[in-house]
Coordinates of C-alpha atoms and ligand atoms in Angstrom, one line a residue:
M1191 CA 12.2 20.7 42.1
L1192 CA 8.6 21.4 41.7
E1193 CA 7.6 25.0 41.8
T1194 CA 4.7 26.1 43.9
V1195 CA 2.1 28.5 43.0
A1196 CA 0.6 31.3 45.1
S1197 CA -2.4 30.2 47.0
P1198 CA -5.8 32.0 46.8
G1199 CA -5.1 33.2 50.3
G1200 CA -2.4 35.6 49.1
A1201 CA 0.0 37.1 51.6
N1202 CA -2.1 36.3 54.5
A1203 CA -2.4 32.5 53.7
T1204 CA -0.8 30.0 56.0
D1205 CA 2.4 28.0 54.8
A1206 CA 0.3 24.9 54.4
E1207 CA -2.1 26.8 51.9
R1208 CA 0.8 28.1 50.1
K1209 CA 2.4 24.8 49.2
L1210 CA 0.4 24.1 46.0
T1211 CA 1.1 23.2 42.5
D1212 CA -0.9 23.0 39.3
G1213 CA -1.2 21.0 36.1
F1214 CA 1.1 23.4 34.1
H1215 CA 4.0 22.6 36.6
L1216 CA 3.2 18.9 36.9
V1217 CA 3.2 18.2 33.1
I1218 CA 6.5 20.1 32.7
E1219 CA 8.0 18.2 35.6
A1220 CA 6.7 14.9 34.4
L1221 CA 8.3 15.6 31.0
T1222 CA 11.7 16.8 32.2
R1223 CA 12.2 14.2 34.8
N1224 CA 11.9 11.6 31.9
G1225 CA 14.4 13.3 29.8
V1226 CA 12.2 15.4 27.4
K1227 CA 14.5 18.4 26.3
T1228 CA 12.4 19.6 23.2
I1229 CA 8.8 20.0 22.4
Y1230 CA 7.8 20.7 18.8
G1231 CA 4.4 22.4 18.4
V1232 CA 2.1 25.3 17.5
P1233 CA 0.7 27.5 20.3
G1234 CA -2.9 28.6 21.0
I1235 CA -5.7 27.9 23.5
P1236 CA -5.4 26.0 25.7
I1237 CA -1.6 25.3 25.6
T1238 CA 0.0 28.7 25.0
D1239 CA 0.9 29.3 28.7
F1240 CA 2.0 25.7 29.0
G1241 CA 4.5 26.3 26.1
R1242 CA 5.6 29.5 27.7
Q1243 CA 6.2 28.0 30.9
A1244 CA 8.0 24.9 29.5
Q1245 CA 10.3 27.2 27.7
A1246 CA 10.9 29.2 30.9
A1247 CA 11.6 25.8 32.5
G1248 CA 14.4 25.1 30.2
I1249 CA 12.7 22.8 27.7
R1250 CA 13.4 23.9 24.1
V1251 CA 10.1 24.7 22.5
I1252 CA 10.1 24.9 18.8
S1253 CA 7.3 26.8 17.3
F1254 CA 6.2 25.8 13.9
R1255 CA 3.8 27.3 11.3
H1256 CA 1.7 24.2 10.9
E1257 CA 1.2 21.1 13.3
Q1258 CA 1.9 18.5 10.6
H1259 CA 5.5 19.6 10.5
A1260 CA 5.8 19.9 14.1
G1261 CA 4.5 16.3 14.2
N1262 CA 6.9 15.1 11.7
A1263 CA 9.7 16.7 13.5
A1264 CA 8.7 15.0 16.6
A1265 CA 8.5 11.7 15.0
I1266 CA 11.8 11.8 13.4
A1267 CA 13.3 13.1 16.7
G1268 CA 12.0 9.8 18.1
F1269 CA 13.6 7.8 15.3
L1270 CA 17.0 9.5 15.8
T1271 CA 17.2 9.4 19.5
K1272 CA 15.0 6.3 20.5
K1273 CA 13.1 8.5 23.0
P1274 CA 9.6 9.6 22.1
G1275 CA 9.5 12.9 20.2
I1276 CA 6.9 15.4 21.6
C1277 CA 4.5 17.3 19.5
L1278 CA 2.2 19.8 21.2
T1279 CA -1.1 21.1 19.6
V1280 CA -4.2 22.9 20.3
S1281 CA -7.7 21.4 20.2
A1282 CA -9.7 20.1 17.2
P1283 CA -8.0 21.6 14.2
G1284 CA -4.5 21.8 15.6
F1285 CA -5.0 18.3 16.8
L1286 CA -6.2 17.0 13.4
N1287 CA -3.2 18.8 11.7
G1288 CA -0.9 16.8 13.9
L1289 CA -2.7 13.5 13.3
T1290 CA -1.2 12.8 9.9
A1291 CA 2.3 12.8 11.4
L1292 CA 1.0 10.7 14.4
A1293 CA -0.4 8.1 12.0
N1294 CA 2.7 8.2 9.8
A1295 CA 4.9 7.8 12.9
T1296 CA 2.9 4.6 13.9
T1297 CA 3.1 3.2 10.4
N1298 CA 6.9 3.8 10.3
C1299 CA 7.5 2.7 14.0
F1300 CA 8.7 6.0 15.1
P1301 CA 8.1 6.7 18.8
M1302 CA 6.3 9.9 19.2
I1303 CA 3.8 11.4 21.6
L1304 CA 1.1 13.9 20.2
I1305 CA 0.0 16.0 23.2
S1306 CA -3.1 18.1 22.4
G1307 CA -5.0 20.4 24.6
S1308 CA -8.8 19.7 24.4
S1309 CA -12.0 21.5 25.2
E1310 CA -14.4 21.1 28.2
R1311 CA -15.2 17.4 28.4
E1312 CA -18.8 17.9 29.9
I1313 CA -19.7 20.1 26.9
V1314 CA -17.9 18.0 24.2
D1315 CA -19.6 14.8 25.5
L1316 CA -23.0 16.4 25.3
Q1317 CA -22.1 17.9 21.9
Q1318 CA -23.3 21.4 23.0
G1319 CA -20.9 23.2 20.7
D1320 CA -17.9 24.2 22.7
Y1321 CA -15.0 26.2 21.4
E1322 CA -13.0 23.7 19.2
E1323 CA -15.3 20.8 20.2
M1324 CA -14.0 17.3 19.2
D1325 CA -13.8 13.9 20.8
Q1326 CA -10.0 13.7 20.1
L1327 CA -9.4 10.7 22.1
A1328 CA -11.9 8.6 20.0
I1329 CA -10.5 10.0 16.8
A1330 CA -6.9 9.3 17.7
K1331 CA -7.3 5.8 18.9
P1332 CA -7.2 3.8 15.6
L1333 CA -4.3 5.8 14.3
C1334 CA -1.8 5.2 17.0
K1335 CA -0.5 2.5 19.4
A1336 CA -2.2 3.9 22.4
A1337 CA -4.4 7.0 23.5
F1338 CA -4.7 8.3 26.9
R1339 CA -6.6 11.1 28.6
V1340 CA -5.7 12.8 31.9
L1341 CA -8.5 14.3 33.9
H1342 CA -7.0 14.7 37.3
A1343 CA -3.8 16.8 38.0
A1344 CA -2.8 14.0 40.4
D1345 CA -2.7 11.5 37.3
I1346 CA -0.4 13.6 35.2
G1347 CA 2.7 11.5 36.2
I1348 CA 1.0 8.2 35.5
G1349 CA -0.4 9.6 32.2
V1350 CA 3.0 10.7 30.9
A1351 CA 4.7 7.5 32.1
R1352 CA 2.1 5.4 30.3
A1353 CA 2.6 7.5 27.1
I1354 CA 6.3 7.1 27.1
R1355 CA 6.2 3.3 27.7
A1356 CA 3.6 2.8 25.0
A1357 CA 5.6 4.9 22.5
V1358 CA 9.1 3.2 22.9
S1359 CA 8.5 -0.3 24.3
G1360 CA 8.0 -3.3 21.8
R1361 CA 7.5 -2.0 18.3
P1362 CA 7.8 1.8 18.7
G1363 CA 5.0 4.1 17.4
G1364 CA 2.7 7.0 17.9
V1365 CA 0.9 7.7 21.1
Y1366 CA -1.7 10.3 21.8
L1367 CA -2.1 12.1 25.2
D1368 CA -5.2 14.2 25.6
L1369 CA -4.9 17.1 28.1
P1370 CA -8.1 19.0 28.8
G1371 CA -7.7 22.8 29.2
K1372 CA -9.0 22.6 32.7
L1373 CA -6.3 20.2 33.7
F1374 CA -3.5 22.8 33.4
S1375 CA -5.1 25.1 36.0
Q1376 CA -6.1 22.4 38.4
V1377 CA -4.4 23.0 41.7
I1378 CA -3.3 20.2 44.1
D1379 CA -1.1 19.9 47.1
A1380 CA 2.5 20.4 46.0
E1381 CA 3.9 17.4 47.9
A1382 CA 1.2 15.1 46.8
G1383 CA 1.9 16.3 43.3
Q1384 CA 5.5 15.6 43.7
R1385 CA 4.9 12.1 44.9
S1386 CA 2.5 11.4 42.0
L1387 CA 5.3 11.9 39.4
V1388 CA 6.9 8.9 37.8
T1389 CA 10.3 8.3 36.6
V1390 CA 10.1 5.6 33.8
T1391 CA 12.7 2.9 34.5
D1392 CA 13.9 0.9 31.5
A1393 CA 11.1 2.2 29.1
A1394 CA 12.0 -0.2 26.3
P1395 CA 13.2 -3.3 28.0
A1396 CA 15.3 -5.8 25.9
Q1397 CA 13.4 -8.6 24.5
I1398 CA 15.6 -11.7 24.3
P1399 CA 14.9 -14.1 21.5
A1400 CA 14.3 -17.8 22.4
P1401 CA 17.5 -19.8 21.9
A1402 CA 15.4 -22.4 19.8
A1403 CA 14.6 -19.6 17.3
V1404 CA 18.2 -18.5 17.0
A1405 CA 19.3 -22.0 16.3
R1406 CA 16.6 -22.5 13.8
A1407 CA 17.5 -19.3 12.1
L1408 CA 21.1 -20.3 11.8
D1409 CA 20.2 -23.8 10.4
V1410 CA 18.2 -22.2 7.7
L1411 CA 21.0 -19.7 6.9
K1412 CA 23.5 -22.5 6.8
S1413 CA 21.6 -24.4 4.1
A1414 CA 21.7 -21.4 1.8
K1415 CA 23.5 -21.4 -1.5
R1416 CA 22.5 -17.7 -2.3
P1417 CA 21.9 -15.9 0.9
L1418 CA 20.9 -12.3 1.2
I1419 CA 20.5 -9.9 4.3
I1420 CA 17.8 -7.1 4.0
L1421 CA 18.4 -4.2 6.6
G1422 CA 15.3 -2.1 7.3
K1423 CA 15.0 1.1 9.1
G1424 CA 14.2 -1.0 12.3
A1425 CA 17.8 -2.1 12.1
A1426 CA 19.0 1.6 11.8
Y1427 CA 16.6 2.6 14.8
A1428 CA 18.1 -0.1 17.0
Q1429 CA 21.5 1.7 17.1
V1430 CA 23.5 -1.5 17.3
D1431 CA 25.5 -0.6 14.3
D1432 CA 28.7 -2.6 15.3
Q1433 CA 26.7 -5.8 15.8
I1434 CA 24.9 -5.5 12.5
R1435 CA 28.2 -4.9 10.8
G1436 CA 29.6 -7.9 12.7
L1437 CA 26.8 -10.1 11.5
V1438 CA 27.3 -9.0 7.8
E1439 CA 31.0 -9.3 7.9
T1440 CA 31.3 -12.6 9.9
S1441 CA 28.8 -14.2 7.6
G1442 CA 30.1 -12.7 4.4
I1443 CA 26.5 -12.4 3.1
P1444 CA 25.6 -9.7 0.6
F1445 CA 23.3 -7.0 2.2
L1446 CA 20.5 -4.9 0.7
P1447 CA 19.8 -1.7 2.8
M1448 CA 16.2 -0.4 2.6
S1449 CA 16.0 3.4 2.0
M1450 CA 16.4 4.6 5.6
A1451 CA 18.9 1.8 6.4
K1452 CA 21.4 3.1 3.8
G1453 CA 24.6 4.0 5.5
L1454 CA 24.2 1.4 8.4
L1455 CA 27.0 -0.1 6.6
P1456 CA 28.5 2.2 3.9
D1457 CA 26.9 1.9 0.4
T1458 CA 30.4 1.5 -0.9
H1459 CA 31.1 -1.7 1.4
P1460 CA 32.2 -4.7 -0.7
L1461 CA 29.1 -6.7 0.3
C1462 CA 26.5 -4.0 -0.3
A1463 CA 24.1 -5.2 -3.0
G1464 CA 22.2 -2.0 -3.2
A1465 CA 23.2 -1.5 -6.9
A1466 CA 22.2 -5.1 -7.6
R1467 CA 18.8 -5.0 -6.1
S1468 CA 16.8 -6.8 -8.8
T1469 CA 19.4 -9.6 -9.0
V1470 CA 19.6 -10.4 -5.4
L1471 CA 15.9 -10.4 -4.8
K1472 CA 15.3 -12.7 -7.7
D1473 CA 18.2 -15.0 -7.4
S1474 CA 18.6 -15.4 -3.6
D1475 CA 17.4 -18.5 -1.9
V1476 CA 17.6 -17.6 1.8
V1477 CA 16.7 -14.2 2.9
M1478 CA 17.3 -12.8 6.4
L1479 CA 15.2 -9.7 7.1
I1480 CA 16.5 -7.5 9.9
G1481 CA 14.0 -4.7 11.0
A1482 CA 12.5 -4.8 7.5
R1483 CA 8.9 -5.8 6.8
L1484 CA 7.7 -7.6 3.7
N1485 CA 5.3 -4.8 2.7
W1486 CA 4.8 -3.2 -0.6
L1487 CA 8.3 -1.7 -0.6
L1488 CA 9.4 -5.4 -0.9
S1489 CA 6.6 -6.4 -3.3
H1490 CA 5.2 -8.5 -0.3
G1491 CA 7.8 -11.0 -0.6
K1492 CA 6.4 -12.6 -3.8
G1493 CA 5.6 -12.3 -7.4
K1494 CA 7.8 -11.3 -10.4
T1495 CA 10.3 -9.1 -8.3
W1496 CA 11.2 -12.2 -6.4
G1497 CA 11.8 -14.5 -9.4
D1498 CA 11.3 -18.2 -9.6
V1499 CA 13.9 -19.4 -7.1
P1500 CA 12.0 -20.7 -4.0
K1501 CA 12.8 -18.6 -1.0
R1502 CA 13.1 -19.4 2.7
F1503 CA 12.8 -16.3 5.0
I1504 CA 14.4 -15.7 8.3
Q1505 CA 12.8 -12.6 10.0
I1506 CA 14.1 -10.7 12.9
D1507 CA 11.4 -8.4 14.3
I1508 CA 10.3 -7.3 17.8
E1509 CA 6.7 -7.8 16.7
P1510 CA 5.5 -11.4 16.8
K1511 CA 2.5 -10.6 14.6
E1512 CA 4.8 -9.5 11.8
M1513 CA 5.7 -13.0 11.1
D1514 CA 3.8 -14.7 8.1
S1515 CA 2.1 -11.3 7.3
N1516 CA 2.7 -11.8 3.6
V1517 CA 4.6 -15.1 3.0
E1518 CA 5.6 -18.0 5.3
I1519 CA 8.7 -17.2 7.4
A1520 CA 10.6 -20.3 7.9
A1521 CA 12.6 -18.9 10.8
P1522 CA 10.9 -16.3 12.9
V1523 CA 13.2 -14.6 15.5
V1524 CA 11.2 -12.4 17.7
G1525 CA 13.0 -9.9 19.9
D1526 CA 14.6 -6.5 20.0
I1527 CA 17.2 -6.3 17.1
G1528 CA 20.2 -5.7 19.3
S1529 CA 19.4 -8.9 21.4
C1530 CA 18.6 -10.9 18.4
V1531 CA 21.7 -10.0 16.3
S1532 CA 24.0 -10.5 19.3
A1533 CA 22.4 -13.8 20.0
L1534 CA 23.1 -14.9 16.4
L1535 CA 26.7 -13.6 16.6
D1536 CA 27.3 -15.5 19.7
E1537 CA 26.0 -18.7 18.2
M1538 CA 28.0 -18.3 15.1
G1539 CA 31.1 -18.1 17.3
G1540 CA 33.1 -15.7 14.9
H1541 CA 33.3 -18.4 12.3
W1542 CA 30.9 -19.0 9.5
P1543 CA 31.3 -20.7 6.2
E1544 CA 31.6 -18.2 3.4
P1545 CA 28.6 -18.1 1.1
P1546 CA 29.5 -19.9 -2.3
A1547 CA 31.9 -17.7 -4.3
D1548 CA 29.8 -18.0 -7.5
W1549 CA 27.0 -16.1 -5.7
T1550 CA 29.0 -13.4 -4.1
N1551 CA 30.9 -12.8 -7.3
A1552 CA 27.7 -12.7 -9.3
V1553 CA 26.4 -10.0 -7.0
R1554 CA 29.5 -8.1 -7.2
T1555 CA 29.6 -8.2 -11.0
K1556 CA 26.1 -7.1 -11.4
R1557 CA 26.6 -4.3 -8.9
E1558 CA 29.8 -3.0 -10.6
E1559 CA 28.0 -3.2 -14.0
N1560 CA 25.1 -1.1 -12.8
I1561 CA 27.5 1.4 -11.0
A1562 CA 29.5 1.8 -14.2
K1563 CA 26.2 2.3 -16.3
M1564 CA 25.1 5.2 -14.0
A1565 CA 28.5 6.8 -13.7
P1566 CA 28.6 8.9 -16.9
R1567 CA 24.9 10.1 -16.3
L1568 CA 25.9 11.4 -13.0
M1569 CA 28.7 13.5 -14.6
S1570 CA 26.4 15.2 -17.1
T1571 CA 26.9 18.8 -17.2
R1572 CA 24.1 19.8 -19.4
S1573 CA 21.8 22.9 -18.6
P1574 CA 18.9 22.8 -17.8
M1575 CA 20.0 19.9 -15.6
D1576 CA 18.5 16.5 -15.6
F1577 CA 18.0 14.7 -12.4
H1578 CA 21.3 12.7 -12.7
G1579 CA 23.5 15.7 -13.4
A1580 CA 22.2 17.5 -10.4
L1581 CA 22.4 14.4 -8.2
G1582 CA 26.0 13.8 -9.3
A1583 CA 26.8 17.1 -7.6
L1584 CA 24.9 16.2 -4.4
R1585 CA 26.4 12.8 -4.4
T1586 CA 29.8 14.5 -4.1
V1587 CA 28.7 16.7 -1.3
I1588 CA 27.7 13.8 0.8
K1589 CA 30.8 11.9 0.1
E1590 CA 32.8 14.8 1.2
R1591 CA 30.6 15.4 4.2
P1592 CA 29.5 12.0 5.4
D1593 CA 28.1 13.1 8.7
A1594 CA 25.6 15.5 7.1
I1595 CA 22.0 14.4 7.2
L1596 CA 20.2 13.9 4.1
V1597 CA 16.4 14.5 4.0
N1598 CA 14.7 13.4 0.9
E1599 CA 11.2 13.6 -0.7
G1600 CA 9.6 13.8 -4.1
A1601 CA 8.9 11.2 -6.8
N1602 CA 11.8 11.2 -9.3
T1603 CA 13.7 13.4 -6.9
L1604 CA 13.3 10.7 -4.2
D1605 CA 13.7 7.5 -6.3
L1606 CA 16.8 8.7 -8.3
A1607 CA 18.5 10.3 -5.2
R1608 CA 18.2 7.1 -3.3
G1609 CA 20.1 5.3 -5.9
A1610 CA 22.5 8.0 -6.7
I1611 CA 23.6 9.4 -3.3
D1612 CA 25.8 6.8 -1.4
M1613 CA 25.5 7.0 2.4
Y1614 CA 28.3 6.2 4.6
Q1615 CA 27.0 6.6 8.3
P1616 CA 23.9 5.1 10.0
R1617 CA 20.7 7.2 10.4
K1618 CA 21.8 9.9 7.9
R1619 CA 19.1 9.3 5.3
L1620 CA 15.6 10.3 6.3
D1621 CA 12.9 10.1 3.8
V1622 CA 9.2 9.4 3.1
G1623 CA 9.3 6.0 4.6
T1624 CA 6.6 3.3 4.5
W1625 CA 3.8 5.5 3.1
G1626 CA 5.7 7.5 0.6
V1627 CA 4.2 10.6 2.2
M1628 CA 4.9 14.0 0.9
G1629 CA 5.4 16.8 3.5
I1630 CA 7.9 15.3 5.8
G1631 CA 10.7 17.6 4.4
M1632 CA 11.0 20.7 6.6
G1633 CA 9.8 18.9 9.8
F1634 CA 12.4 16.2 9.5
A1635 CA 15.1 18.7 8.5
I1636 CA 14.4 20.9 11.4
A1637 CA 14.5 18.0 14.0
A1638 CA 17.4 16.5 12.4
A1639 CA 19.4 19.7 12.9
I1640 CA 18.1 20.3 16.4
E1641 CA 18.6 16.7 17.6
T1642 CA 22.1 16.1 16.1
G1643 CA 23.6 19.5 15.6
K1644 CA 24.8 18.2 12.2
P1645 CA 24.3 20.1 8.9
V1646 CA 21.3 19.0 7.0
L1647 CA 20.8 18.8 3.2
A1648 CA 17.2 18.6 2.2
V1649 CA 16.7 17.3 -1.4
E1650 CA 13.1 18.1 -2.4
G1651 CA 10.9 17.7 -5.4
D1652 CA 9.3 21.1 -6.1
S1653 CA 5.8 19.5 -5.3
A1654 CA 7.0 17.8 -2.2
F1655 CA 8.7 20.9 -0.9
G1656 CA 5.4 22.9 -1.2
F1657 CA 3.8 20.7 1.3
S1658 CA 6.0 22.2 4.2
G1659 CA 7.6 25.1 2.5
M1660 CA 6.3 27.7 4.9
E1661 CA 8.6 26.2 7.6
V1662 CA 11.5 27.9 5.9
E1663 CA 10.5 30.8 8.2
T1664 CA 10.9 28.4 11.1
I1665 CA 14.4 27.4 9.9
C1666 CA 15.4 31.2 9.5
R1667 CA 13.9 32.0 13.0
Y1668 CA 16.0 29.4 14.8
N1669 CA 18.9 29.9 12.3
L1670 CA 19.4 26.2 11.6
P1671 CA 22.1 24.8 9.4
I1672 CA 19.7 23.5 6.8
C1673 CA 20.3 23.7 3.1
V1674 CA 17.2 22.9 0.9
V1675 CA 17.7 21.9 -2.6
I1676 CA 14.5 22.1 -4.7
F1677 CA 14.6 20.0 -7.9
N1678 CA 12.3 22.4 -9.8
N1679 CA 11.1 20.6 -12.9
D1680 CA 7.8 22.8 -13.0
G1681 CA 5.6 20.2 -11.4
I1682 CA 4.5 16.8 -10.1
Y1683 CA 6.7 14.2 -12.0
R1684 CA 7.4 16.6 -14.7
G1685 CA 6.3 19.9 -16.0
T1686 CA 5.1 19.1 -19.4
D1687 CA 1.6 17.8 -18.9
V1688 CA -1.2 19.2 -21.0
N1689 CA -4.8 19.6 -20.1
A1690 CA -6.8 17.8 -22.8
A1691 CA -9.7 20.2 -22.3
G1692 CA -7.3 23.1 -23.0
S1693 CA -8.7 25.4 -20.2
D1694 CA -7.0 25.3 -16.8
P1695 CA -3.4 24.2 -16.4
A1696 CA -2.8 20.4 -16.5
I1697 CA -3.3 18.9 -13.0
T1698 CA 0.5 18.1 -12.5
V1699 CA 2.1 21.4 -13.7
F1700 CA 3.0 24.4 -11.6
V1701 CA 3.9 28.0 -12.6
K1702 CA 6.8 27.7 -15.1
G1703 CA 10.2 29.0 -14.0
S1704 CA 9.2 29.5 -10.4
R1705 CA 12.0 31.0 -8.2
Y1706 CA 11.7 29.0 -4.8
D1707 CA 15.0 30.6 -3.7
K1708 CA 13.2 33.9 -3.3
M1709 CA 11.0 32.5 -0.6
I1710 CA 13.7 32.2 2.0
E1711 CA 15.0 35.7 1.1
A1712 CA 11.7 37.1 2.6
F1713 CA 13.0 35.8 6.1
G1714 CA 16.6 36.7 5.8
G1715 CA 17.9 33.4 4.6
V1716 CA 20.1 32.8 1.5
G1717 CA 18.5 32.0 -1.9
V1718 CA 20.4 30.7 -4.8
N1719 CA 19.2 29.9 -8.3
A1720 CA 21.4 27.1 -9.8
T1721 CA 21.3 26.1 -13.5
T1722 CA 24.3 23.8 -13.7
P1723 CA 25.7 21.0 -11.6
D1724 CA 28.7 23.1 -10.9
E1725 CA 26.7 26.1 -9.6
L1726 CA 24.7 23.6 -7.5
K1727 CA 27.7 22.1 -5.9
R1728 CA 29.2 25.4 -5.1
A1729 CA 26.0 26.8 -3.7
V1730 CA 25.5 23.7 -1.4
D1731 CA 29.1 23.8 -0.2
A1732 CA 28.8 27.5 0.7
A1733 CA 25.7 26.7 2.6
M1734 CA 27.1 23.7 4.4
D1735 CA 30.2 25.8 5.2
S1736 CA 28.4 28.8 6.6
G1737 CA 25.6 26.9 8.3
K1738 CA 23.3 29.6 7.0
P1739 CA 19.6 28.7 6.3
T1740 CA 19.6 28.2 2.5
V1741 CA 17.1 27.4 -0.3
I1742 CA 18.6 26.6 -3.6
N1743 CA 16.3 26.5 -6.7
A1744 CA 17.9 23.8 -8.8
V1745 CA 16.4 24.3 -12.4
I1746 CA 15.7 20.8 -13.7
D1747 CA 14.5 20.1 -17.4
P1748 CA 10.7 19.9 -17.0
A1749 CA 10.7 16.8 -19.4
A1750 CA 13.2 14.9 -17.3
G1751 CA 11.0 13.0 -15.0
T1752 CA 8.7 10.0 -15.4
E1753 CA 5.1 9.6 -14.0
S1754 CA 5.4 8.6 -10.3
G1755 CA 9.1 8.1 -10.4
S1756 CA 9.9 4.4 -10.1
I1757 CA 6.5 3.2 -8.8
G1758 CA 4.4 4.2 -11.9
K1759 CA 3.2 0.6 -12.2
L1760 CA 1.1 1.2 -9.0
N1761 CA -1.2 3.6 -10.9
P1762 CA -4.5 1.9 -11.9
Q1763 CA -4.7 1.0 -15.5
S1764 CA -8.0 0.4 -17.3
A1765 CA -8.4 -1.6 -20.5
V1766 CA -11.1 0.8 -21.6
R1767 CA -8.7 3.8 -21.5
K1768 CA -6.1 1.9 -23.4
K1769 CA -8.3 1.2 -26.4
Ligands
TPP2756 C1 0.5 13.5 1.2 C2 0.6 13.1 -0.1 N1 -0.1 13.7 -1.1 C3 0.2 13.3 -2.4 C4 0.9 12.4 -2.7 C5 1.2 11.9 -4.1 N2 2.5 12.4 -4.7 C6 3.5 11.4 -4.7 S1 4.9 12.2 -5.2 C7 4.2 13.6 -5.4 C8 5.0 14.8 -5.9 C9 6.1 14.5 -6.8 O1 6.5 15.6 -7.5 P1 7.8 16.4 -7.0 O2 7.9 16.4 -5.6 O3 7.9 17.5 -7.7 O4 8.9 15.2 -7.5 P2 9.4 15.0 -9.0 O5 8.9 13.6 -9.5 O6 8.9 16.1 -9.9 O7 10.9 15.0 -8.9 C10 2.9 13.6 -4.9 C11 1.9 14.8 -5.1 C12 1.8 11.8 -1.7 N3 2.6 10.8 -1.9 N4 1.6 12.2 -0.4
MG2757 MG1 8.7 18.1 -9.5

């Protein structure tokens, strides 16, 4: 029920006067009636009281130390739940702090709504220097799917409904909702307010693929001698895990999971080609992309990575404009992933000729070879640890606790963990995504713990952790079951860089021998310094068993990493410099 506010007439006011409501109540009601249970944000003018009232009304309001992390939390909440995650910020600087997360959400197709309070429109538009003056709507527009501003309390219901639909329908993404400070205190008739609210029905309608597109895709697939399925995070987002498993197993086609699609089928599945990535990209002849884009992460579908074998692509995506974005798509299948995969399965009718055995055998052999090559490195017990030794311990943790959520960022720490740590369940691996952005760590970890109630293991490069490290206070404040392991190799990529001029420290190195574990102790959490894989494993197990907020400083050999992890080739090279 919509609460009413006291009318200006006080005790002597008539009943009719008393039945009023305001912007505060209407926004809260508009969100709750559409299933919003959690808001991630940072308070301040003009949204502090709104946050308080939302909390009092039963919405969980998680207060962060910086808006970027609240925004990242909202974004990954959207990915995990298929409902828009909500981030709430103050005007100008708070809004800008949230904007990186909004843009990142849009790039990664995570549904989120950034709600920011804003200053007096009349003053902002005349540029008369208001408190935190900024034309936020104009600035947000190019960075998100849609941006809306609500000026009248009677439009709050419609504004929130539009934001929700824009975030989750079609290809999901970030939406900006601008709520000027004055809106919250606007008072309108309670009944009219109630009538103005909207319950969004079927926010992300199914989009059924055309039968001809499905038939064409199956024709192309049938012609393949060396077929490959690539699963992207869109496939993980869709939450149609059984159908995707059905498609892979009915077709018998090897599959390659992109980073956040790992675990959709277990990495240990006999058809998983994760450990034979370069072979399958080079040697396949027909590639079916499911919720995966041919962007830089797949070398744009061409060039050396893809070898000399001519490829034909089948692409399943909800966004028609994705087709032919980098190379020709022979068989576009446009629709939501659930509908597309189901339609393909229906047409296949439960039977499909197995791919030629020489292909599936070749993939299996390569995969086993590569796994065998890595195995001894993962068992290394040397101290200081190298990445593989430490990852060997964490790989076992996830094997023993497959329902834990793994958050991962860094350079070497990211690339090597992706290969070393097998995932067994869908949507358990959350990482830097399409941009390779540092700073998602604590925001993702916090939302993962809150949205799923599962234990979270965040594996962080020491540089990566620094972007969101202050949020360990937030983790302690809400007593979340998050264990952060920091791969401390004294810097960005490695800790051995030297400044050629010999004055300041080199640009990639940090204070040697830092003790990140001490940071969390300041807030009552558990800190552990781990110097061997065995110590590391024991500390993580203890954290996961107790559920206590924990930071483990994993001491890694400063010389162990490589420049930019596995993407060093993207650094610009000049012939002049090489001479
Ligand atoms: C927002 C942002 N700023 C900067 C970068 C550039 N960058 C890529 S990886 C990285 C940190 C790598 O160091 P670390 O996290 O310690 O990982 P390591 O390779 O040492 O394991 C940085 C700063 C980025 N990707 N995103
Ligand atoms: Mg590092």
